[in-house]
Amino acid sequence: MTQHVTERDVRRMAEYARIGLADDDLPQMTEDLNNIIESLKPITEYDLEGVEPTFHPIGDLSNVMRDDVETPSFTQKEALANAPAAQDGSFLIPSILGGGDA
Amino acid sequence: MRSMAAFDYSALSVDAIRSGIAAKEFTAREVALAAIERIGAADAKVNAFLQTTPDMALAAADALDSAVSSGTFDEMGPLAGVPVAFKDNMNLLGTRTTCGSRMLENYDSAYTATCVQRIVDAGGLPMGKLNMDEFAFGSSTETSAFGTTKNPWDLERVPGGSSGGSAAAVASGMVHVTLGSDTGGSIRQPASFCGVIGIKPTYGLVSRYGVVAFGSSLDQVGPFARNVRDAALALNALVGHDPLDCTSQPCETDFTANLDEGVAGMRIGVVPEFMTAPGLEPEVGEAVLAAIQKLAAQGAEIVEVELPNAAAAMSAYYVIGPCEAFSNLSRFDSVRYGYRDPGHADLGSQYEASRAFGFGQEAQRRILLGSYLLSAGVYDTYYYPAQQVRTLITDDYRMAFGECDCILAPTSPRTAFKFGEITDPNTMHLSDIFTISINIAGNGGMSVPLGLSADSGLPASAQLICPWFKDENMLRVAAAIEREYGPAPIAPAFADGKVGA
């Protein structure tokens, strides 16, 4: 079977997706993804010259727009209710510059 | 007051519950108490519920009983007093919404989904939230982080998925109506495995506001029930424009209106490629052919229709679905809600550790696949062509529905499989081979029971597929099928008030 992605590729995809994939899981994940990507082959074999894409089903329906009227929304308290950590009405996160010394 | 143990509400229809309460044969509170007791006993076997909401059910029941006392019960909705429950990707204030994931194990619903609110407004008694494959990624409910749900027909078999809890709760007679969501078959395939009715309405018929998104151009919410009229009443309650979901469309159709019309003169399409598809088990194909013959005998005109590009639907789906999931699941960032891995000094490592622990294996596979397919260079090889193939598949259905009013096909290539029987992801994905193209094209589809399969003795089913926004067509055919096979029975171990062997 064609090797579509290497373990190194999968590591990079995981970094892009912000998933800290364990080294032990890398070989199996790489094998699974190669199998799935192989199964996508029919997509690459179609003659699609001149075929318009459909990004959304039932494309001939138009978007439904509403008037731009202010309505009640989440309070700050409600917005923070599920936050793992909050402080002074804000979401609390660790340093974004890395190393913990920022 | 009657003995609770003797009050078997589970065999009653939606209409019978409503009229029984109206006629003061029993109270809504009696229904709620009986359902609480029954779920407590039966769900120990089935594990369909991730949480139960007895206080909500009793409060809703008491409001209905007050309406009876004050003479205003006529104003109550068509589902008045009916035990209902919701897939756990649907927000309901006062409950957790876990999506079957460790990521959302402690997530408190911040508001109530429109579909849930409409069922509650119609008078349903909310009994709880139902198990599912994690974030709806799966076809067996085995990827739930909170244990598997058992098929009520055989506890050693899967209920299907991803809305496995929704199907099993109805098949075991614990509740009458449940809601599920369907991105590639997640309502229809579990309905098939559990021998109940499951409807994926036309894309745009039901609001998704408050339902945790998987593939936004594919997702649709719909009901499970044990008879066609119950399902139609639930669909009536669900449909219509919601200002909070811009894809939702106005709908004035009464889906109960044509159930008694029969199929004489209707053109029912059969797809030869589906009936000869590799992997279609003989007993499933035979059951579908028998149903076609019965409909012909009732006066339907059976026509062959072609869906030449349907075979590419599976690969188009495994491009489009993961790409949309990759985007939708990026919201789980360990900051605003969801699991946060403790003790990280920088945000990057907190993201990575939280998402590695919070997401299960299948969710990670799909997110990484989306990450790959959307990356530079690869996009032009798969993503853009998949959207072009989507046009071909959509055109196929449009052409086919020029020649027929409804298509009849298998729902799933096989009956319910055993736990652990399918472990290869690609093989699992083939469970949805007959359902996926309908999500790609946006049409409505539903699974209807056809009695029991000849060999396995497990529920058999057929899938009905309708033109866009002609969902009443498939309900009309479903009613004709129901006249042949009867309404879906409660699984034997749970029938007549029993709560499992």
Coordinates of C-alpha atoms in Angstrom, one line a residue:
Chain A
M1 CA 0.0 0.0 0.0
T2 CA 1.1 3.5 -0.7
Q3 CA 2.6 5.3 2.3
H4 CA 0.6 8.6 2.3
V5 CA 1.9 9.9 5.6
T6 CA 5.0 9.0 7.7
E7 CA 5.2 9.1 11.5
R8 CA 6.9 12.4 11.2
D9 CA 4.0 13.8 9.1
V10 CA 1.5 12.5 11.7
R11 CA 3.5 14.2 14.5
R12 CA 3.3 17.4 12.6
M13 CA -0.4 17.0 12.0
A14 CA -0.9 16.4 15.7
E15 CA 1.0 19.5 16.6
Y16 CA -1.1 21.5 14.2
A17 CA -4.2 20.0 15.8
R18 CA -2.8 20.7 19.3
I19 CA -3.0 17.1 20.3
G20 CA -0.1 15.8 22.3
L21 CA 0.1 12.3 20.7
A22 CA 2.1 9.9 22.8
D23 CA 5.1 8.3 21.2
D24 CA 3.6 4.8 21.8
D25 CA 0.5 5.8 19.9
L26 CA 2.3 7.1 16.8
P27 CA 2.9 3.9 14.8
Q28 CA -0.8 2.7 15.1
M29 CA -2.1 6.1 14.3
T30 CA 0.1 6.4 11.3
E31 CA -1.1 3.0 10.1
D32 CA -4.7 3.8 10.6
L33 CA -4.4 7.2 8.8
N34 CA -2.7 5.6 5.9
N35 CA -5.4 3.0 5.6
I36 CA -8.1 5.7 5.7
I37 CA -6.4 7.9 3.2
E38 CA -6.0 5.0 0.9
S39 CA -9.7 4.5 1.1
L40 CA -10.2 8.0 -0.2
K41 CA -8.7 7.1 -3.5
P42 CA -12.0 7.2 -5.5
I43 CA -12.1 11.0 -5.0
T44 CA -8.8 11.4 -6.9
E45 CA -10.0 9.2 -9.8
Y46 CA -13.0 11.2 -11.0
D47 CA -13.0 13.3 -14.1
L48 CA -14.1 16.5 -12.4
E49 CA -13.3 18.9 -15.2
G50 CA -15.8 21.7 -15.2
V51 CA -17.8 20.4 -12.2
E52 CA -18.7 23.1 -9.7
P53 CA -18.1 22.3 -6.0
T54 CA -20.9 22.1 -3.5
F55 CA -19.8 23.3 -0.1
H56 CA -23.2 23.2 1.4
P57 CA -26.2 20.9 0.6
I58 CA -29.3 22.4 -0.9
G59 CA -27.3 25.2 -2.4
D60 CA -30.2 26.9 -4.1
L61 CA -31.7 27.9 -0.7
S62 CA -30.6 31.3 0.4
N63 CA -29.3 32.2 3.8
V64 CA -31.9 33.4 6.3
M65 CA -31.0 36.8 7.6
R66 CA -32.5 38.5 10.7
D67 CA -32.8 42.2 11.5
D68 CA -29.8 43.5 13.4
V69 CA -31.6 44.0 16.7
E70 CA -29.9 43.6 20.1
T71 CA -31.3 40.7 22.2
P72 CA -30.3 39.5 25.6
S73 CA -27.3 37.2 25.5
F74 CA -24.9 35.5 28.0
T75 CA -24.0 37.3 31.1
Q76 CA -20.3 37.4 32.0
K77 CA -21.2 34.9 34.8
E78 CA -22.9 32.5 32.5
A79 CA -20.0 32.7 30.0
L80 CA -17.5 31.8 32.7
A81 CA -19.7 29.1 34.3
N82 CA -17.8 26.2 32.6
A83 CA -14.4 27.7 32.6
P84 CA -11.8 25.4 34.2
A85 CA -10.2 28.6 35.8
A86 CA -11.3 32.2 35.9
Q87 CA -10.2 35.3 37.7
D88 CA -11.7 38.8 37.9
G89 CA -14.4 38.0 35.4
S90 CA -11.9 36.6 32.8
F91 CA -10.7 33.2 31.6
L92 CA -7.5 32.4 33.4
I93 CA -4.7 30.8 31.4
P94 CA -1.1 30.0 32.0
S95 CA 1.7 31.9 30.2
I96 CA 1.3 32.1 26.5
L97 CA 5.0 32.7 25.8
G98 CA 6.2 29.4 27.1
G99 CA 8.6 28.3 29.7
G100 CA 6.6 29.7 32.6
D101 CA 9.0 32.6 33.0
A102 CA 7.2 35.2 30.9
Chain B
M1 CA -54.3 5.0 42.8
R2 CA -53.2 2.0 40.6
S3 CA -50.1 0.0 41.5
M4 CA -47.1 1.5 39.7
A5 CA -45.6 -1.9 38.9
A6 CA -48.8 -2.8 37.0
F7 CA -49.0 0.4 35.0
D8 CA -47.2 -0.5 31.8
Y9 CA -47.1 2.9 30.0
S10 CA -44.5 1.6 27.6
A11 CA -46.9 -0.2 25.2
L12 CA -49.1 2.9 24.8
S13 CA -48.9 5.1 21.8
V14 CA -48.3 8.9 22.1
D15 CA -52.0 9.5 21.3
A16 CA -53.1 7.0 23.9
I17 CA -51.0 8.6 26.7
R18 CA -52.3 12.1 25.8
S19 CA -55.9 10.9 25.7
G20 CA -55.5 8.8 28.8
I21 CA -54.4 11.8 30.8
A22 CA -57.1 14.0 29.3
A23 CA -59.8 11.4 30.2
K24 CA -58.3 11.1 33.7
E25 CA -57.7 7.4 33.3
F26 CA -54.2 8.1 34.7
T27 CA -52.2 11.2 35.6
A28 CA -49.1 12.5 33.9
R29 CA -47.4 12.0 37.3
E30 CA -48.3 8.3 37.3
V31 CA -46.6 8.1 33.8
A32 CA -43.5 9.9 35.0
L33 CA -43.2 7.8 38.2
A34 CA -43.7 4.6 36.2
A35 CA -41.0 5.7 33.7
I36 CA -38.6 6.6 36.5
E37 CA -39.0 3.2 38.1
R38 CA -38.8 1.4 34.7
I39 CA -35.7 3.2 33.6
G40 CA -34.1 2.6 37.0
A41 CA -34.5 -1.2 36.5
A42 CA -34.2 -1.6 32.7
D43 CA -31.3 0.7 32.2
A44 CA -29.2 -1.3 34.6
K45 CA -29.2 -3.8 31.7
V46 CA -29.1 -1.5 28.7
N47 CA -27.0 1.5 29.8
A48 CA -28.7 3.9 27.4
F49 CA -28.8 6.8 29.8
L50 CA -25.8 8.8 30.9
Q51 CA -28.0 10.8 33.3
T52 CA -31.6 10.8 34.3
T53 CA -33.7 13.8 35.2
P54 CA -36.5 12.6 37.4
D55 CA -37.2 16.0 39.0
M56 CA -37.6 17.6 35.5
A57 CA -40.0 14.8 34.4
L58 CA -42.1 15.2 37.6
A59 CA -42.2 19.0 37.3
A60 CA -43.4 18.7 33.7
A61 CA -45.9 16.0 34.6
D62 CA -47.3 18.1 37.5
A63 CA -47.8 21.1 35.2
L64 CA -49.8 18.8 32.8
D65 CA -51.9 17.5 35.7
S66 CA -52.6 21.0 36.8
A67 CA -53.8 21.8 33.3
V68 CA -56.2 18.8 33.6
S69 CA -57.5 20.1 36.9
S70 CA -58.0 23.6 35.6
G71 CA -59.6 22.5 32.3
T72 CA -56.8 23.8 30.1
F73 CA -55.3 20.4 29.1
D74 CA -56.6 20.9 25.5
E75 CA -54.0 23.6 25.1
M76 CA -51.1 21.2 25.9
G77 CA -49.0 19.9 23.0
P78 CA -49.3 16.6 21.1
L79 CA -46.6 14.9 23.2
A80 CA -48.3 15.8 26.5
G81 CA -47.2 13.2 29.1
V82 CA -44.9 11.2 26.8
P83 CA -41.6 10.1 28.3
V84 CA -38.8 11.5 26.1
A85 CA -35.0 11.6 26.2
F86 CA -32.2 13.3 24.3
K87 CA -28.8 12.3 22.8
D88 CA -26.1 13.8 25.1
N89 CA -24.8 16.2 22.4
M90 CA -28.0 18.3 23.0
N91 CA -27.9 21.0 25.6
L92 CA -30.7 21.0 28.2
L93 CA -30.3 23.5 31.0
G94 CA -29.9 21.7 34.3
T95 CA -28.1 18.7 32.8
R96 CA -24.5 17.9 31.7
T97 CA -23.9 17.7 28.0
T98 CA -21.0 15.3 27.7
C99 CA -21.0 14.1 24.0
G100 CA -19.8 10.8 25.5
S101 CA -16.4 12.4 25.9
R102 CA -14.0 12.9 28.8
M103 CA -13.5 16.3 27.3
L104 CA -17.0 17.4 28.4
E105 CA -17.5 15.0 31.4
N106 CA -18.3 18.0 33.7
Y107 CA -19.8 20.4 31.1
D108 CA -23.1 22.0 32.4
S109 CA -25.5 22.9 29.6
A110 CA -25.3 26.7 29.2
Y111 CA -28.7 26.9 27.5
T112 CA -31.3 24.6 26.0
A113 CA -31.1 23.4 22.4
T114 CA -34.0 24.5 20.2
C115 CA -34.9 20.8 19.3
V116 CA -35.0 19.9 23.0
Q117 CA -37.0 22.9 23.9
R118 CA -39.6 22.1 21.1
I119 CA -40.1 18.5 22.4
V120 CA -40.5 19.8 26.0
D121 CA -42.9 22.6 24.8
A122 CA -44.9 19.9 23.0
G123 CA -45.5 18.3 26.4
G124 CA -42.7 15.6 26.5
L125 CA -41.6 14.5 30.0
P126 CA -37.7 14.8 29.9
M127 CA -36.3 11.6 31.4
G128 CA -32.6 12.2 30.7
K129 CA -29.7 12.2 28.4
L130 CA -28.5 9.3 26.2
N131 CA -25.3 7.6 25.5
M132 CA -23.5 8.1 22.1
D133 CA -20.2 7.5 20.3
E134 CA -17.8 10.2 21.4
F135 CA -18.7 13.4 19.6
A136 CA -20.9 11.1 17.3
F137 CA -17.8 9.5 15.8
G138 CA -18.7 5.9 15.4
S139 CA -21.3 3.3 14.4
S140 CA -21.7 1.2 17.5
T141 CA -21.6 3.5 20.6
E142 CA -18.4 1.7 21.6
T143 CA -16.4 4.9 21.5
S144 CA -18.3 6.5 24.3
A145 CA -16.0 7.3 27.2
F146 CA -18.7 6.2 29.6
G147 CA -19.3 2.6 28.7
T148 CA -21.2 0.8 25.9
T149 CA -24.9 0.7 25.4
K150 CA -26.4 -2.8 24.9
N151 CA -28.8 -3.7 22.1
P152 CA -32.1 -4.6 23.9
W153 CA -32.7 -7.4 21.4
D154 CA -29.4 -9.1 22.4
L155 CA -27.3 -7.6 25.2
E156 CA -24.2 -9.1 23.6
R157 CA -24.6 -6.9 20.5
V158 CA -24.1 -3.2 19.8
P159 CA -27.1 -0.9 19.4
G160 CA -25.5 0.8 16.5
G161 CA -24.4 4.4 16.6
S162 CA -23.6 7.0 17.0
S163 CA -27.1 7.6 18.5
G164 CA -27.1 4.1 20.1
G165 CA -28.6 5.3 23.4
S166 CA -31.4 7.0 21.6
A167 CA -32.3 3.8 19.7
A168 CA -31.9 1.4 22.6
A169 CA -34.0 3.6 25.0
V170 CA -36.9 3.4 22.6
A171 CA -36.4 -0.3 21.6
S172 CA -36.5 -1.3 25.3
G173 CA -39.7 0.6 25.9
M174 CA -38.1 3.0 28.5
V175 CA -39.3 6.1 26.6
H176 CA -41.5 6.7 23.6
V177 CA -39.6 9.4 21.7
T178 CA -35.9 10.2 21.7
L179 CA -33.8 12.6 19.7
G180 CA -30.6 11.7 17.9
S181 CA -28.3 13.4 15.4
D182 CA -27.2 12.0 12.0
T183 CA -24.1 13.1 10.1
G184 CA -23.6 9.9 8.1
G185 CA -26.2 7.5 9.4
S186 CA -26.1 8.0 13.1
I187 CA -29.9 8.0 13.5
R188 CA -30.8 5.5 10.8
Q189 CA -28.2 2.8 11.4
P190 CA -28.9 2.4 15.2
A191 CA -32.7 2.5 14.5
S192 CA -32.1 -0.4 12.1
F193 CA -30.0 -2.3 14.6
C194 CA -32.6 -1.8 17.4
G195 CA -35.7 -2.3 15.2
V196 CA -37.3 1.1 15.7
I197 CA -38.1 4.0 13.5
G198 CA -35.4 6.7 13.1
I199 CA -35.8 9.8 10.9
K200 CA -33.0 12.0 9.5
P201 CA -35.0 14.9 8.1
T202 CA -34.0 16.9 5.1
Y203 CA -31.0 19.1 5.9
G204 CA -32.5 22.4 7.0
L205 CA -35.8 21.1 8.4
V206 CA -34.7 21.0 12.1
S207 CA -32.6 23.6 13.9
R208 CA -29.2 22.4 15.3
Y209 CA -28.9 25.3 17.7
G210 CA -27.6 23.9 21.0
V211 CA -26.5 20.6 19.4
V212 CA -22.7 20.2 19.6
A213 CA -21.5 20.3 16.0
F214 CA -19.7 17.5 14.2
G215 CA -20.0 18.2 10.4
S216 CA -22.0 21.3 10.0
S217 CA -22.9 20.8 6.3
L218 CA -24.1 17.2 7.1
D219 CA -25.5 17.2 10.7
Q220 CA -29.3 17.0 11.1
V221 CA -31.4 16.2 14.2
G222 CA -34.4 13.8 14.1
P223 CA -36.7 11.6 16.2
F224 CA -36.8 7.9 17.1
A225 CA -40.1 6.2 17.9
R226 CA -41.8 2.8 17.7
N227 CA -44.6 3.7 15.4
V228 CA -44.9 6.0 12.4
R229 CA -47.6 8.3 13.8
D230 CA -45.5 8.8 17.1
A231 CA -42.5 9.7 14.9
A232 CA -44.6 12.1 12.7
L233 CA -46.0 13.9 15.8
A234 CA -42.4 14.3 17.1
L235 CA -41.3 15.6 13.7
N236 CA -44.2 18.1 13.7
A237 CA -42.9 19.5 17.0
L238 CA -39.3 19.7 15.8
V239 CA -39.5 21.4 12.4
G240 CA -39.5 25.0 11.4
H241 CA -37.3 28.1 11.2
D242 CA -35.2 29.0 14.2
P243 CA -33.6 32.4 14.2
L244 CA -30.6 30.8 16.0
D245 CA -29.8 28.4 13.1
C246 CA -29.6 30.2 9.8
T247 CA -29.8 26.8 7.9
S248 CA -33.3 26.1 9.3
Q249 CA -36.2 26.6 7.0
P250 CA -39.8 27.5 7.5
C251 CA -42.1 24.4 7.4
E252 CA -45.9 24.2 7.6
T253 CA -46.3 20.5 6.8
D254 CA -48.3 18.3 9.1
F255 CA -46.4 15.0 8.8
T256 CA -49.4 13.0 10.1
A257 CA -51.7 14.3 7.3
N258 CA -51.0 11.6 4.6
L259 CA -50.2 8.5 6.7
D260 CA -53.5 6.9 5.8
E261 CA -53.4 7.6 2.1
G262 CA -51.6 4.4 1.1
V263 CA -49.0 4.0 -1.6
A264 CA -51.3 3.3 -4.6
G265 CA -50.0 5.4 -7.5
M266 CA -46.8 6.4 -5.7
R267 CA -43.6 5.8 -7.6
I268 CA -41.0 4.0 -5.4
G269 CA -37.4 3.9 -6.6
V270 CA -35.1 0.9 -6.2
V271 CA -31.4 1.3 -6.8
P272 CA -29.9 -1.8 -8.4
E273 CA -26.3 -0.9 -7.3
F274 CA -27.5 -0.9 -3.7
M275 CA -29.2 -4.2 -3.9
T276 CA -26.1 -5.9 -5.3
A277 CA -23.6 -4.1 -3.2
P278 CA -20.7 -6.2 -1.9
G279 CA -21.1 -6.7 1.8
L280 CA -24.9 -6.6 1.8
E281 CA -25.9 -9.7 3.8
P282 CA -28.4 -11.9 2.0
E283 CA -30.9 -11.8 4.9
V284 CA -30.9 -8.0 4.7
G285 CA -31.3 -7.9 0.9
E286 CA -34.1 -10.5 1.1
A287 CA -36.0 -8.5 3.7
V288 CA -35.8 -5.3 1.6
L289 CA -36.9 -7.1 -1.5
A290 CA -39.9 -8.6 0.3
A291 CA -40.9 -5.1 1.4
I292 CA -40.7 -3.9 -2.1
Q293 CA -43.0 -6.7 -3.2
K294 CA -45.5 -5.8 -0.5
L295 CA -45.6 -2.2 -1.5
A296 CA -46.1 -3.2 -5.2
A297 CA -49.0 -5.4 -4.0
Q298 CA -50.4 -2.3 -2.3
G299 CA -50.4 -0.5 -5.7
A300 CA -47.1 1.3 -5.7
E301 CA -45.3 1.6 -8.9
I302 CA -41.7 0.3 -8.5
V303 CA -39.2 2.0 -10.7
E304 CA -35.4 1.4 -11.1
V305 CA -33.3 4.5 -10.5
E306 CA -29.6 5.0 -11.0
L307 CA -27.2 6.7 -8.5
P308 CA -24.0 6.2 -10.5
N309 CA -21.8 8.3 -8.2
A310 CA -23.1 6.9 -4.9
A311 CA -20.1 4.7 -4.6
A312 CA -17.9 7.7 -4.2
A313 CA -20.0 9.0 -1.3
M314 CA -18.0 7.1 1.3
S315 CA -14.7 8.6 0.3
A316 CA -16.3 12.1 -0.1
Y317 CA -17.7 11.7 3.4
Y318 CA -14.4 10.7 5.0
V319 CA -12.9 13.9 3.5
I320 CA -15.7 16.4 4.2
G321 CA -16.7 15.0 7.7
P322 CA -13.2 15.0 9.2
C323 CA -12.4 18.4 7.8
E324 CA -15.5 19.9 9.3
A325 CA -14.9 18.0 12.6
F326 CA -11.3 19.3 12.7
S327 CA -12.7 22.8 12.6
N328 CA -15.6 22.3 14.9
L329 CA -13.6 20.5 17.6
S330 CA -10.9 23.2 17.7
R331 CA -13.3 25.0 20.1
F332 CA -12.3 22.5 22.8
D333 CA -9.3 24.5 24.0
S334 CA -9.2 23.8 27.8
V335 CA -9.8 27.5 28.4
R336 CA -13.4 28.4 28.0
Y337 CA -14.9 25.0 28.9
G338 CA -14.0 21.3 28.8
Y339 CA -11.2 19.3 30.3
R340 CA -8.1 21.1 31.4
D341 CA -5.0 19.1 32.2
P342 CA -3.6 20.5 35.4
G343 CA -0.2 21.9 36.2
H344 CA 1.0 23.3 32.9
A345 CA 3.3 26.4 32.9
D346 CA 2.5 27.4 29.3
L347 CA -0.6 27.4 27.3
G348 CA 0.7 25.3 24.4
S349 CA 1.5 22.3 26.5
Q350 CA -1.9 22.7 28.3
Y351 CA -3.7 22.6 24.9
E352 CA -1.8 19.5 23.8
A353 CA -2.2 17.5 27.1
S354 CA -5.8 18.5 27.5
R355 CA -6.8 17.4 24.0
A356 CA -4.7 14.3 24.2
F357 CA -6.5 13.2 27.3
G358 CA -9.9 14.7 26.6
F359 CA -10.4 13.1 23.1
G360 CA -10.6 9.4 22.6
Q361 CA -8.8 7.4 19.9
E362 CA -11.5 7.7 17.1
A363 CA -11.9 11.4 17.8
Q364 CA -8.2 11.9 17.6
R365 CA -8.1 9.9 14.3
R366 CA -10.7 12.1 12.7
I367 CA -9.2 15.3 13.9
L368 CA -5.8 14.3 12.6
L369 CA -7.3 13.2 9.3
G370 CA -8.9 16.6 9.0
S371 CA -5.7 18.3 9.9
Y372 CA -4.0 16.4 7.0
L373 CA -6.7 16.9 4.4
L374 CA -6.8 20.6 5.0
S375 CA -3.0 21.1 4.8
A376 CA -1.4 22.9 1.9
G377 CA -1.2 20.8 -1.3
V378 CA -3.4 18.0 0.1
Y379 CA -6.4 20.3 0.0
D380 CA -6.4 20.3 -3.8
T381 CA -6.0 16.5 -4.0
Y382 CA -8.9 15.6 -1.7
Y383 CA -11.0 18.5 -0.2
Y384 CA -11.9 20.4 -3.3
P385 CA -12.6 17.3 -5.4
A386 CA -14.7 15.9 -2.6
Q387 CA -16.9 19.0 -2.9
Q388 CA -17.1 18.5 -6.7
V389 CA -18.1 14.8 -6.1
R390 CA -20.7 16.1 -3.8
T391 CA -22.2 18.0 -6.7
L392 CA -22.3 14.8 -8.8
I393 CA -24.0 12.8 -6.0
T394 CA -26.5 15.6 -5.4
D395 CA -27.3 15.7 -9.1
D396 CA -27.8 11.9 -9.1
Y397 CA -30.5 12.2 -6.4
R398 CA -32.1 15.1 -8.2
M399 CA -32.3 13.1 -11.4
A400 CA -33.6 10.0 -9.5
F401 CA -36.3 12.0 -7.9
G402 CA -37.5 13.1 -11.3
E403 CA -38.6 9.5 -11.7
C404 CA -39.9 8.6 -8.2
D405 CA -41.4 10.0 -5.1
C406 CA -39.4 8.0 -2.6
I407 CA -36.4 5.6 -2.8
L408 CA -36.4 2.3 -0.8
A409 CA -33.0 0.8 0.0
P410 CA -31.2 -1.1 2.8
T411 CA -30.3 1.0 5.9
S412 CA -27.3 -1.0 6.9
P413 CA -25.6 -3.8 5.1
R414 CA -26.1 -6.1 8.0
T415 CA -27.9 -6.6 11.3
A416 CA -26.4 -5.7 14.7
F417 CA -22.9 -7.0 15.3
K418 CA -21.3 -8.2 18.6
F419 CA -19.2 -6.0 20.8
G420 CA -15.6 -6.0 19.7
E421 CA -16.5 -7.8 16.4
I422 CA -15.4 -4.9 14.2
T423 CA -12.2 -3.2 15.2
D424 CA -10.8 -2.0 11.9
P425 CA -11.8 1.6 11.4
N426 CA -12.4 1.2 7.7
T427 CA -14.6 -1.8 8.2
M428 CA -16.6 0.1 10.9
H429 CA -17.0 3.0 8.5
L430 CA -18.7 0.6 6.0
S431 CA -21.6 0.3 8.4
D432 CA -22.8 3.6 6.9
I433 CA -22.4 2.7 3.2
F434 CA -26.1 3.1 2.4
T435 CA -26.8 6.1 4.6
I436 CA -23.8 8.4 3.9
S437 CA -24.7 9.6 0.4
I438 CA -28.0 11.0 1.7
N439 CA -26.1 13.3 4.1
I440 CA -23.8 14.4 1.3
A441 CA -26.8 15.4 -0.8
G442 CA -28.9 16.7 2.1
N443 CA -32.1 14.6 1.4
G444 CA -34.3 13.1 4.1
G445 CA -33.9 9.5 5.0
M446 CA -35.4 7.2 7.6
S447 CA -35.1 3.6 8.8
V448 CA -38.3 1.5 9.2
P449 CA -38.5 -1.9 10.8
L450 CA -39.4 -5.0 8.7
G451 CA -39.9 -7.6 11.4
L452 CA -37.1 -10.0 12.2
S453 CA -34.4 -11.3 9.9
A454 CA -34.7 -14.8 8.6
D455 CA -31.3 -16.1 9.8
S456 CA -30.2 -14.0 12.7
G457 CA -33.6 -13.4 14.3
L458 CA -32.5 -9.7 14.8
P459 CA -34.5 -6.7 13.6
A460 CA -34.5 -6.1 9.8
S461 CA -35.1 -2.8 8.3
A462 CA -35.4 -0.7 5.2
Q463 CA -34.3 2.8 4.5
L464 CA -36.6 5.3 2.8
I465 CA -35.1 8.4 1.1
C466 CA -37.1 11.4 0.0
P467 CA -36.6 14.5 -2.2
W468 CA -35.6 17.7 -0.5
F469 CA -38.3 18.9 1.9
K470 CA -40.7 16.1 0.9
D471 CA -40.2 14.2 4.1
E472 CA -44.0 13.5 4.1
N473 CA -43.4 11.2 1.2
M474 CA -41.2 8.8 3.2
L475 CA -43.6 8.9 6.2
R476 CA -46.4 7.9 3.9
V477 CA -44.5 4.9 2.6
A478 CA -43.4 4.1 6.2
A479 CA -47.0 4.0 7.2
A480 CA -47.8 1.6 4.4
I481 CA -44.9 -0.6 5.5
E482 CA -46.2 -0.5 9.1
R483 CA -49.5 -1.8 7.9
E484 CA -47.7 -4.9 6.7
Y485 CA -45.3 -5.5 9.5
G486 CA -47.0 -3.7 12.5
P487 CA -45.4 -1.1 14.7
A488 CA -42.0 -1.8 16.1
P489 CA -42.2 -4.2 19.0
I490 CA -40.5 -3.6 22.3
A491 CA -37.5 -6.0 22.4
P492 CA -38.9 -9.3 24.0
A493 CA -36.9 -9.2 27.2
F494 CA -38.3 -5.8 27.9
A495 CA -41.9 -6.3 26.6
D496 CA -45.1 -6.5 28.8
G497 CA -43.5 -4.5 31.6
K498 CA -40.4 -6.7 31.8
V499 CA -37.1 -5.0 32.6
G500 CA -34.6 -7.4 30.9
A501 CA -33.7 -11.0 31.4

